[in-house]
Tab-separated table of C-alpha atoms in Angstrom:
chain	number	residue	atom	x	y	z
A	1	MET	CA	0.018	0.019	-0.028
A	2	ASN	CA	1.302	3.419	-0.969
A	3	ARG	CA	1.286	5.691	2.096
A	4	GLY	CA	3.746	8.363	0.852
A	5	ILE	CA	7.468	8.835	1.136
A	6	ALA	CA	7.383	10.253	4.733
A	7	ARG	CA	5.370	7.385	6.141
A	8	ASN	CA	7.438	4.733	4.346
A	9	PHE	CA	10.633	6.356	5.493
A	10	ILE	CA	9.523	6.203	9.107
A	11	GLU	CA	8.200	2.541	8.837
A	12	GLY	CA	11.577	1.645	7.271
A	13	ALA	CA	13.393	3.073	10.176
A	14	PHE	CA	11.522	0.891	12.568
A	15	HIS	CA	12.196	-2.257	10.469
A	16	GLY	CA	15.865	-1.462	9.713
A	17	THR	CA	18.696	-3.213	11.474
A	18	GLY	CA	21.728	-1.296	10.154
A	19	THR	CA	23.767	1.584	11.623
A	20	TYR	CA	22.832	4.245	9.127
A	21	TYR	CA	19.729	5.106	7.403
A	22	ARG	CA	19.233	7.176	4.245
A	23	VAL	CA	16.588	7.733	1.690
A	24	ALA	CA	17.727	8.055	-2.055
A	25	CYS	CA	15.068	8.967	-4.424
A	26	GLY	CA	15.027	7.135	-7.688
A	27	ASP	CA	14.394	10.146	-9.894
A	28	ASP	CA	17.944	11.353	-9.949
A	29	VAL	CA	17.255	14.450	-7.716
A	30	GLU	CA	20.774	14.478	-6.294
A	31	PRO	CA	23.927	14.118	-8.402
A	32	VAL	CA	26.297	11.213	-7.658
A	33	GLU	CA	28.847	13.592	-6.189
A	34	THR	CA	26.401	14.886	-3.583
A	35	LEU	CA	25.459	11.243	-2.440
A	36	ARG	CA	29.128	10.477	-2.224
A	37	LYS	CA	29.922	13.434	0.002
A	38	ILE	CA	26.942	12.535	2.289
A	39	LEU	CA	27.828	8.896	2.612
A	40	GLU	CA	31.511	9.791	3.190
A	41	SER	CA	30.464	11.879	6.192
A	42	ALA	CA	28.756	8.887	7.861
A	43	GLY	CA	30.253	8.480	11.272
A	44	ASP	CA	31.240	12.127	11.713
A	45	ALA	CA	28.033	13.255	13.303
A	46	ASP	CA	24.676	11.746	14.697
A	47	ILE	CA	22.689	13.430	11.994
A	48	ILE	CA	23.687	14.714	8.577
A	49	ILE	CA	21.236	17.008	6.925
A	50	PRO	CA	22.165	18.038	3.460
A	51	TYR	CA	21.149	21.528	2.191
A	52	HIS	CA	20.642	21.861	-1.499
A	53	THR	CA	21.126	25.360	-2.807
A	54	ALA	CA	20.043	24.717	-6.352
A	55	VAL	CA	17.682	22.068	-7.877
A	56	ILE	CA	18.023	21.923	-11.636
A	57	GLY	CA	14.879	21.370	-13.592
A	58	ARG	CA	12.372	22.399	-10.918
A	59	PRO	CA	9.676	24.771	-12.240
A	60	TYR	CA	9.682	28.326	-11.047
A	61	ILE	CA	6.332	27.885	-9.010
A	62	ARG	CA	7.867	24.912	-7.137
A	63	ARG	CA	11.019	26.930	-6.215
A	64	LEU	CA	8.858	29.768	-5.213
A	65	ILE	CA	6.692	27.485	-2.825
A	66	SER	CA	9.821	25.962	-1.342
A	67	ARG	CA	11.146	29.275	-0.416
A	68	LEU	CA	7.835	30.231	1.372
């Protein structure tokens, strides 16, 4: 059953048995270099929150809504 990405992410956290947990969207939102930098930082901090300064291909209205 599809319950949305947030619900599935949380549910996966409860079922997971590993040390680290990360969602990677399948629509190539993040370049490989970004994923590599995030994964290389594993173990340096309790939580790593990436901040994306530019999202290529996102329509203007989506960028405007995100800024709000």
